[in-house]
mmCIF file of C-alpha atoms in Angstrom:
data_model
loop_
_atom_site.group_PDB
_atom_site.id
_atom_site.type_symbol
_atom_site.label_atom_id
_atom_site.label_comp_id
_atom_site.label_asym_id
_atom_site.label_seq_id
_atom_site.Cartn_x
_atom_site.Cartn_y
_atom_site.Cartn_z
ATOM 1 C CA GLY A 1 -2.292 -15.294 16.429
ATOM 2 C CA LYS A 2 -0.119 -15.857 13.331
ATOM 3 C CA LEU A 3 0.082 -14.343 9.857
ATOM 4 C CA PHE A 4 1.089 -16.248 6.729
ATOM 5 C CA THR A 5 1.765 -15.811 3.045
ATOM 6 C CA ILE A 6 0.283 -18.919 1.429
ATOM 7 C CA CYS A 7 0.864 -20.162 -2.123
ATOM 8 C CA TYR A 8 -1.686 -22.378 -3.903
ATOM 9 C CA SER A 9 -1.466 -24.157 -7.231
ATOM 10 C CA THR A 10 -3.730 -22.606 -9.864
ATOM 11 C CA THR A 11 -4.029 -26.063 -11.441
ATOM 12 C CA ASP A 12 -5.550 -28.040 -8.591
ATOM 13 C CA GLY A 13 -5.770 -25.614 -5.658
ATOM 14 C CA LYS A 14 -3.315 -27.549 -3.522
ATOM 15 C CA GLU A 15 -1.189 -25.618 -1.068
ATOM 16 C CA GLN A 16 2.388 -25.308 -2.299
ATOM 17 C CA TRP A 17 3.924 -23.531 0.670
ATOM 18 C CA ARG A 18 3.184 -21.201 3.552
ATOM 19 C CA ALA A 19 5.537 -18.728 5.193
ATOM 20 C CA ASP A 20 5.026 -17.415 8.713
ATOM 21 C CA ALA A 21 5.355 -13.615 8.874
ATOM 22 C CA LYS A 22 6.691 -14.023 12.417
ATOM 23 C CA ALA A 23 4.880 -10.919 13.608
ATOM 24 C CA LYS A 24 5.759 -10.078 17.197
ATOM 25 C CA THR A 25 2.335 -8.493 17.723
ATOM 26 C CA ILE A 26 -0.889 -8.423 15.719
ATOM 27 C CA GLU A 27 -2.156 -4.974 14.771
ATOM 28 C CA PRO A 28 -5.505 -3.941 16.296
ATOM 29 C CA PHE A 29 -8.352 -4.458 13.816
ATOM 30 C CA HIS A 30 -12.126 -4.269 13.773
ATOM 31 C CA PRO A 31 -13.404 -7.844 14.248
ATOM 32 C CA ILE A 32 -16.198 -7.449 11.656
ATOM 33 C CA HIS A 33 -14.799 -4.995 9.105
ATOM 34 C CA GLY A 34 -11.063 -5.545 9.412
ATOM 35 C CA SER A 35 -8.387 -8.211 9.137
ATOM 36 C CA PRO A 36 -4.671 -8.266 9.942
ATOM 37 C CA ALA A 37 -4.219 -9.988 6.551
ATOM 38 C CA ALA A 38 -6.251 -7.587 4.392
ATOM 39 C CA SER A 39 -3.477 -6.649 1.952
ATOM 40 C CA THR A 40 -2.895 -8.263 -1.443
ATOM 41 C CA PRO A 41 0.624 -9.555 -2.240
ATOM 42 C CA VAL A 42 2.388 -8.333 -5.380
ATOM 43 C CA SER A 43 4.766 -10.257 -7.665
ATOM 44 C CA ASP A 44 7.121 -9.627 -10.556
ATOM 45 C CA GLY A 45 6.945 -13.310 -11.551
ATOM 46 C CA LYS A 46 10.137 -14.129 -9.672
ATOM 47 C CA ARG A 47 9.425 -12.819 -6.182
ATOM 48 C CA VAL A 48 6.346 -12.268 -4.047
ATOM 49 C CA VAL A 49 6.083 -9.320 -1.664
ATOM 50 C CA SER A 50 3.510 -9.341 1.140
ATOM 51 C CA TYR A 51 2.588 -6.501 3.448
ATOM 52 C CA PHE A 52 1.241 -6.959 6.950
ATOM 53 C CA GLY A 53 0.304 -3.937 9.047
ATOM 54 C CA SER A 54 1.601 -5.891 12.013
ATOM 55 C CA CYS A 55 5.215 -6.171 10.838
ATOM 56 C CA GLY A 56 5.917 -4.636 7.405
ATOM 57 C CA LEU A 57 7.037 -5.955 4.001
ATOM 58 C CA ILE A 58 8.309 -9.498 3.429
ATOM 59 C CA CYS A 59 9.716 -10.841 0.153
ATOM 60 C CA HIS A 60 9.791 -14.552 -0.801
ATOM 61 C CA ASP A 61 10.979 -16.378 -3.872
ATOM 62 C CA LEU A 62 8.520 -18.613 -5.727
ATOM 63 C CA GLU A 63 9.521 -21.577 -3.578
ATOM 64 C CA GLY A 64 8.567 -19.730 -0.388
ATOM 65 C CA LYS A 65 12.087 -18.940 0.810
ATOM 66 C CA GLU A 66 12.347 -15.558 2.500
ATOM 67 C CA GLN A 67 14.577 -13.150 0.577
ATOM 68 C CA TRP A 68 14.322 -10.081 2.779
ATOM 69 C CA ARG A 69 12.064 -8.211 5.165
ATOM 70 C CA PHE A 70 11.495 -4.506 5.691
ATOM 71 C CA GLU A 71 10.276 -4.248 9.253
ATOM 72 C CA LEU A 72 7.803 -1.593 10.332
ATOM 73 C CA PRO A 73 6.139 -1.007 13.713
ATOM 74 C CA SER A 74 2.672 -2.433 14.190
ATOM 75 C CA ALA A 75 0.072 -0.214 12.522
ATOM 76 C CA VAL A 76 -2.326 1.854 14.603
ATOM 77 C CA THR A 77 -5.335 3.169 12.679
ATOM 78 C CA ASN A 78 -8.323 5.327 13.548
ATOM 79 C CA ASN A 79 -11.000 3.304 15.352
ATOM 80 C CA GLU A 80 -8.730 0.257 14.935
ATOM 81 C CA PHE A 81 -10.094 -0.751 11.541
ATOM 82 C CA GLY A 82 -6.633 -2.056 10.618
ATOM 83 C CA SER A 83 -4.438 -1.557 7.556
ATOM 84 C CA GLY A 84 -6.043 -1.903 4.143
ATOM 85 C CA THR A 85 -3.349 -0.815 1.708
ATOM 86 C CA SER A 86 -1.357 -3.143 -0.563
ATOM 87 C CA PRO A 87 2.157 -2.756 -2.011
ATOM 88 C CA ILE A 88 2.692 -2.148 -5.728
ATOM 89 C CA LEU A 89 5.732 -2.539 -8.001
ATOM 90 C CA VAL A 90 7.262 -0.050 -10.420
ATOM 91 C CA ASP A 91 10.724 -0.048 -11.998
ATOM 92 C CA GLY A 92 12.277 -2.383 -9.439
ATOM 93 C CA LEU A 93 10.730 -0.621 -6.446
ATOM 94 C CA VAL A 94 8.142 -1.790 -3.944
ATOM 95 C CA LEU A 95 5.953 1.216 -3.169
ATOM 96 C CA LEU A 96 3.847 1.267 -0.017
ATOM 97 C CA ALA A 97 1.532 4.065 1.154
ATOM 98 C CA ARG A 98 1.015 3.631 4.889
ATOM 99 C CA ASP A 99 -1.467 6.123 6.346
ATOM 100 C CA LEU A 100 -1.957 5.593 10.071
ATOM 101 C CA SER A 101 -3.212 7.487 13.120
ATOM 102 C CA LYS A 102 0.277 9.041 13.240
ATOM 103 C CA ASP A 103 3.631 8.701 11.443
ATOM 104 C CA SER A 104 2.035 8.240 8.006
ATOM 105 C CA ALA A 105 4.477 7.863 5.115
ATOM 106 C CA VAL A 106 5.070 6.538 1.624
ATOM 107 C CA TYR A 107 7.967 4.090 1.307
ATOM 108 C CA ALA A 108 10.024 2.995 -1.688
ATOM 109 C CA VAL A 109 11.983 -0.216 -1.109
ATOM 110 C CA GLU A 110 14.345 -1.914 -3.553
ATOM 111 C CA LEU A 111 12.748 -5.151 -4.774
ATOM 112 C CA ALA A 112 16.176 -6.755 -5.228
ATOM 113 C CA ASN A 113 17.342 -6.459 -1.625
ATOM 114 C CA GLY A 114 14.755 -4.740 0.589
ATOM 115 C CA SER A 115 16.771 -1.581 1.188
ATOM 116 C CA GLN A 116 14.915 1.710 1.516
ATOM 117 C CA LYS A 117 15.380 4.023 -1.464
ATOM 118 C CA TRP A 118 13.249 6.852 -0.150
ATOM 119 C CA LYS A 119 10.595 7.711 2.398
ATOM 120 C CA THR A 120 8.198 10.654 2.250
ATOM 121 C CA ASP A 121 6.309 11.618 5.395
ATOM 122 C CA ARG A 122 2.619 12.439 5.039
ATOM 123 C CA LYS A 123 0.343 14.592 7.185
ATOM 124 C CA ALA A 124 -2.583 12.334 6.286
ATOM 125 C CA THR A 125 -4.246 10.193 8.893
ATOM 126 C CA THR A 126 -5.714 6.724 8.424
ATOM 127 C CA SER A 127 -6.517 5.697 4.843
ATOM 128 C CA TYR A 128 -7.216 2.277 3.388
ATOM 129 C CA SER A 129 -6.583 2.825 -0.335
ATOM 130 C CA THR A 130 -3.919 1.185 -2.457
ATOM 131 C CA PRO A 131 -2.025 3.715 -4.617
ATOM 132 C CA VAL A 132 -1.545 3.485 -8.373
ATOM 133 C CA VAL A 133 1.216 4.603 -10.754
ATOM 134 C CA TRP A 134 0.123 7.023 -13.456
ATOM 135 C CA VAL A 135 2.372 7.945 -16.379
ATOM 136 C CA ASP A 136 2.018 11.716 -16.609
ATOM 137 C CA GLY A 137 4.022 12.927 -19.589
ATOM 138 C CA ASP A 138 7.609 11.743 -19.076
ATOM 139 C CA LYS A 139 7.151 11.118 -15.354
ATOM 140 C CA LYS A 140 5.752 8.176 -13.382
ATOM 141 C CA VAL A 141 3.599 9.491 -10.569
ATOM 142 C CA LEU A 142 2.503 7.510 -7.531
ATOM 143 C CA VAL A 143 -1.079 8.611 -6.851
ATOM 144 C CA VAL A 144 -2.026 8.262 -3.179
ATOM 145 C CA PRO A 145 -5.543 8.936 -1.864
ATOM 146 C CA GLY A 146 -5.891 10.302 1.642
ATOM 147 C CA PRO A 147 -8.570 11.862 3.797
ATOM 148 C CA THR A 148 -9.727 15.041 1.990
ATOM 149 C CA SER A 149 -6.813 14.822 -0.488
ATOM 150 C CA LEU A 150 -5.416 13.080 -3.540
ATOM 151 C CA MET A 151 -1.640 13.462 -3.923
ATOM 152 C CA GLY A 152 0.928 12.631 -6.573
ATOM 153 C CA TYR A 153 4.571 11.768 -5.830
ATOM 154 C CA ASP A 154 7.473 11.240 -8.205
ATOM 155 C CA ALA A 155 7.852 7.435 -8.144
ATOM 156 C CA GLN A 156 11.658 7.594 -8.312
ATOM 157 C CA SER A 157 12.322 10.312 -5.728
ATOM 158 C CA GLY A 158 9.225 10.519 -3.530
ATOM 159 C CA LYS A 159 8.933 14.256 -4.114
ATOM 160 C CA GLU A 160 5.382 15.605 -4.064
ATOM 161 C CA VAL A 161 4.475 16.861 -7.554
ATOM 162 C CA TRP A 162 0.815 17.799 -7.116
ATOM 163 C CA SER A 163 -2.150 17.572 -4.752
ATOM 164 C CA LEU A 164 -5.918 18.012 -4.848
ATOM 165 C CA ASP A 165 -7.817 18.903 -1.715
ATOM 166 C CA LYS A 166 -11.513 18.961 -0.800
ATOM 167 C CA MET A 167 -11.808 15.265 -1.578
ATOM 168 C CA SER A 168 -13.450 12.403 0.342
ATOM 169 C CA ALA A 169 -13.367 12.520 4.116
ATOM 170 C CA VAL A 170 -12.423 8.818 4.118
ATOM 171 C CA ALA A 171 -10.130 7.201 1.520
ATOM 172 C CA CYS A 172 -11.046 3.558 0.891
ATOM 173 C CA THR A 173 -11.119 3.282 -2.902
ATOM 174 C CA THR A 174 -8.188 2.732 -5.256
ATOM 175 C CA PRO A 175 -7.580 5.014 -8.259
ATOM 176 C CA VAL A 176 -7.424 3.442 -11.723
ATOM 177 C CA VAL A 177 -5.723 4.510 -14.945
ATOM 178 C CA TYR A 178 -7.362 4.269 -18.366
ATOM 179 C CA LYS A 179 -5.011 5.238 -21.204
ATOM 180 C CA ASP A 180 -3.803 8.713 -20.156
ATOM 181 C CA THR A 181 -6.659 9.392 -17.748
ATOM 182 C CA LEU A 182 -6.628 8.980 -13.981
ATOM 183 C CA VAL A 183 -9.989 8.034 -12.444
ATOM 184 C CA TYR A 184 -10.716 8.208 -8.723
ATOM 185 C CA SER A 185 -14.131 7.251 -7.406
ATOM 186 C CA ALA A 186 -14.525 8.862 -4.005
ATOM 187 C CA TRP A 187 -17.198 8.470 -1.351
ATOM 188 C CA ALA A 188 -18.127 10.010 2.022
ATOM 189 C CA PRO A 189 -17.787 13.567 0.708
ATOM 190 C CA VAL A 190 -16.574 16.332 2.950
ATOM 191 C CA SER A 191 -19.696 17.910 4.345
ATOM 192 C CA TYR A 192 -18.739 21.528 3.743
ATOM 193 C CA THR A 193 -17.597 21.462 0.116
ATOM 194 C CA HIS A 194 -17.176 19.523 -3.108
ATOM 195 C CA LEU A 195 -14.605 19.433 -5.887
ATOM 196 C CA THR A 196 -15.367 21.008 -9.261
ATOM 197 C CA LEU A 197 -12.883 20.284 -12.017
ATOM 198 C CA PRO A 198 -12.343 22.938 -14.730
#
């Protein structure tokens, strides 16, 4: 009934600290395939940011002291599989793609103080992928998979810059970047079509 961010020593594996997320409710999740603590924390070496679908983003210093929290309502996903996305960092921003049964959005939160810089609503329904930042020319693009789509947003403004449709019916995988190439391995193809790149 509780959610924690837990820090362990890489030297001997001993627990250094644990911080209660103080979630008021626990998001619904599939008991076999899901977990209310499925997301991976992210750190800039000075702070650690955790995301819980039950309550939002929480930032701690390296001693476990809470610095700020960006509260979000408890996530509701299709078939109650639970949230699967993780936050990422770019240029002092915590970026979170939160695709739910409704009210999906991408958030940019200031790492320094937890204030919202921008929010872009999405029409996408439940997805479980973690986005990636791709340097495309002189612009940093947040690449967000979704059901039947792959979309790019300007990382500083949240403005949509491109989209590809006719993609996977379910988005569970995370894109990767190799040099100047973006790679996205999709699965569960849409039954009526497929994507052919020029």
